[in-house]
Amino acid sequence: MKVIPITEEMALIAPPDFASYFEELSKILSEPGSSAKRKESELDEKYGLTNHPEWLPELVREYKLKNPLS
């Protein structure tokens, strides 16, 4: 996956196949319980991604995002 910043509010994510990743992730994150973390790890593996939750605070600050974990 490649993220290309376009403006402060928009980034292009390539390849376009990752649209389905975000659809699947949103379903997982809306599920309560501990199985969501396991499913998220399985999804990351499916798409060849490595999750770095330690980066989240910096990304939230830098891009003025809403923290999804708060």
Coordinates of N, CA and C in Angstrom, one line a residue:
M1 N 0.8 -1.2 0.0 CA 0.0 0.0 0.0 C 0.9 1.2 0.0
K2 N 0.5 2.2 -0.8 CA 1.3 3.5 -0.8 C 0.3 4.6 -0.5
V3 N 0.7 5.5 0.4 CA -0.1 6.6 0.7 C 0.6 7.9 0.2
I4 N -0.2 8.6 -0.7 CA 0.4 9.8 -1.3 C -0.4 11.0 -0.8
P5 N 0.2 11.9 0.1 CA -0.5 13.1 0.5 C -0.8 14.0 -0.6
I6 N -2.0 14.5 -0.7 CA -2.4 15.4 -1.8 C -2.6 16.8 -1.1
T7 N -3.3 16.9 -0.1 CA -3.5 18.1 0.7 C -3.5 17.7 2.2
E8 N -3.7 18.6 3.1 CA -3.8 18.3 4.5 C -5.0 17.4 4.8
E9 N -6.0 17.5 4.0 CA -7.3 16.8 4.2 C -7.4 15.6 3.4
M10 N -6.5 15.3 2.4 CA -6.8 14.2 1.5 C -5.5 13.5 1.2
A11 N -5.6 12.2 1.1 CA -4.4 11.4 0.6 C -4.9 10.3 -0.4
L12 N -4.1 9.9 -1.3 CA -4.4 8.9 -2.3 C -3.8 7.6 -1.8
I13 N -4.6 6.6 -1.7 CA -4.1 5.3 -1.3 C -4.1 4.3 -2.5
A14 N -2.9 3.7 -2.7 CA -2.8 2.9 -3.9 C -2.3 1.5 -3.5
P15 N -2.6 0.4 -4.0 CA -3.6 0.3 -5.1 C -5.0 0.4 -4.7
P16 N -5.9 0.6 -5.6 CA -7.3 0.8 -5.2 C -8.0 -0.4 -4.6
D17 N -7.3 -1.6 -4.6 CA -7.9 -2.8 -3.9 C -8.0 -2.5 -2.5
F18 N -7.3 -1.5 -1.9 CA -7.4 -1.3 -0.5 C -8.8 -0.7 0.0
A19 N -9.6 -0.3 -1.0 CA -10.9 0.1 -0.6 C -11.7 -1.0 0.2
S20 N -11.5 -2.2 -0.3 CA -12.2 -3.3 0.4 C -11.6 -3.6 1.8
Y21 N -10.3 -3.3 2.0 CA -9.6 -3.4 3.3 C -10.4 -2.5 4.3
F22 N -10.6 -1.2 3.9 CA -11.2 -0.3 4.8 C -12.7 -0.6 5.1
E23 N -13.4 -1.2 4.1 CA -14.7 -1.7 4.3 C -14.7 -2.8 5.3
E24 N -13.8 -3.8 5.2 CA -13.7 -4.9 6.1 C -13.3 -4.4 7.5
L25 N -12.4 -3.5 7.5 CA -11.9 -3.0 8.8 C -13.0 -2.2 9.6
S26 N -13.8 -1.5 8.9 CA -14.9 -0.7 9.6 C -15.9 -1.7 10.2
K27 N -16.1 -2.8 9.6 CA -17.0 -3.8 10.1 C -16.4 -4.4 11.4
I28 N -15.1 -4.7 11.3 CA -14.5 -5.3 12.5 C -14.4 -4.4 13.6
L29 N -14.1 -3.1 13.4 CA -14.0 -2.1 14.5 C -15.3 -1.8 15.1
S30 N -16.4 -2.1 14.4 CA -17.8 -1.8 15.0 C -18.2 -3.0 15.9
E31 N -17.5 -4.1 15.9 CA -17.8 -5.2 16.7 C -17.3 -5.1 18.1
P32 N -18.1 -5.3 19.1 CA -17.6 -5.3 20.5 C -16.8 -6.6 20.8
G33 N -16.0 -6.5 21.8 CA -15.3 -7.8 22.3 C -13.9 -8.0 21.8
S34 N -13.3 -9.0 22.4 CA -11.9 -9.3 22.1 C -11.6 -9.9 20.8
S35 N -12.6 -10.5 20.2 CA -12.4 -11.1 18.9 C -12.1 -10.1 17.8
A36 N -12.5 -8.9 18.0 CA -12.2 -7.8 17.0 C -10.7 -7.6 16.8
K37 N -9.9 -7.7 17.9 CA -8.4 -7.5 17.7 C -7.8 -8.7 16.9
R38 N -8.3 -9.9 17.2 CA -7.8 -11.1 16.4 C -8.2 -10.9 14.9
K39 N -9.4 -10.5 14.7 CA -9.9 -10.3 13.3 C -9.1 -9.2 12.6
E40 N -8.8 -8.2 13.3 CA -8.0 -7.1 12.7 C -6.6 -7.6 12.4
S41 N -6.0 -8.4 13.2 CA -4.7 -9.0 12.9 C -4.8 -9.9 11.7
E42 N -5.8 -10.7 11.6 CA -6.0 -11.5 10.4 C -6.2 -10.7 9.1
L43 N -6.9 -9.6 9.3 CA -7.2 -8.8 8.1 C -5.8 -8.1 7.7
D44 N -5.1 -7.6 8.6 CA -3.7 -7.1 8.3 C -2.9 -8.1 7.6
E45 N -2.9 -9.3 8.1 CA -2.1 -10.4 7.4 C -2.6 -10.7 6.0
K46 N -3.9 -10.7 5.8 CA -4.5 -10.9 4.5 C -4.0 -9.9 3.5
Y47 N -3.9 -8.6 3.9 CA -3.5 -7.6 3.0 C -2.0 -7.3 3.1
G48 N -1.2 -8.0 3.9 CA 0.2 -7.8 3.9 C 0.6 -6.6 4.7
L49 N -0.2 -6.2 5.7 CA 0.1 -4.9 6.4 C 0.7 -5.2 7.8
T50 N 1.4 -4.3 8.3 CA 1.9 -4.3 9.6 C 1.4 -3.1 10.3
N51 N 0.7 -3.4 11.4 CA 0.0 -2.4 12.2 C 1.0 -1.8 13.2
H52 N 1.0 -0.5 13.3 CA 1.9 0.2 14.3 C 1.1 1.2 15.2
P53 N 0.4 0.6 16.2 CA -0.5 1.5 17.0 C 0.3 2.5 17.7
E54 N 1.6 2.3 17.9 CA 2.4 3.3 18.6 C 2.5 4.6 17.8
W55 N 2.3 4.6 16.5 CA 2.3 5.7 15.7 C 1.1 6.6 15.8
L56 N 0.0 6.0 16.3 CA -1.3 6.7 16.3 C -1.3 8.1 16.9
P57 N -0.8 8.3 18.1 CA -0.8 9.6 18.7 C -0.2 10.7 17.8
E58 N 1.0 10.3 17.2 CA 1.7 11.3 16.4 C 0.8 11.6 15.1
L59 N 0.3 10.6 14.5 CA -0.5 10.8 13.3 C -1.8 11.6 13.6
V60 N -2.4 11.3 14.7 CA -3.6 12.1 15.1 C -3.3 13.6 15.3
R61 N -2.1 13.8 16.0 CA -1.7 15.2 16.2 C -1.3 15.9 14.8
E62 N -0.5 15.2 14.1 CA 0.1 15.8 12.8 C -1.0 16.1 11.8
Y63 N -2.0 15.2 11.7 CA -3.0 15.4 10.6 C -4.4 15.9 11.2
K64 N -4.4 16.2 12.5 CA -5.6 16.8 13.2 C -6.7 15.8 13.0
L65 N -6.5 14.6 13.3 CA -7.5 13.5 13.2 C -8.3 13.3 14.5
K66 N -9.4 12.6 14.4 CA -10.1 12.2 15.5 C -9.5 10.8 15.9
N67 N -9.0 10.6 17.1 CA -8.5 9.4 17.6 C -9.5 8.3 17.6
P68 N -9.4 7.3 16.8 CA -10.4 6.2 16.7 C -10.5 5.4 18.0
L69 N -9.4 5.5 18.8 CA -9.4 4.7 20.1 C -9.9 5.4 21.3
S70 N -10.3 6.7 21.1 CA -10.8 7.4 22.3 C -12.3 7.6 22.3

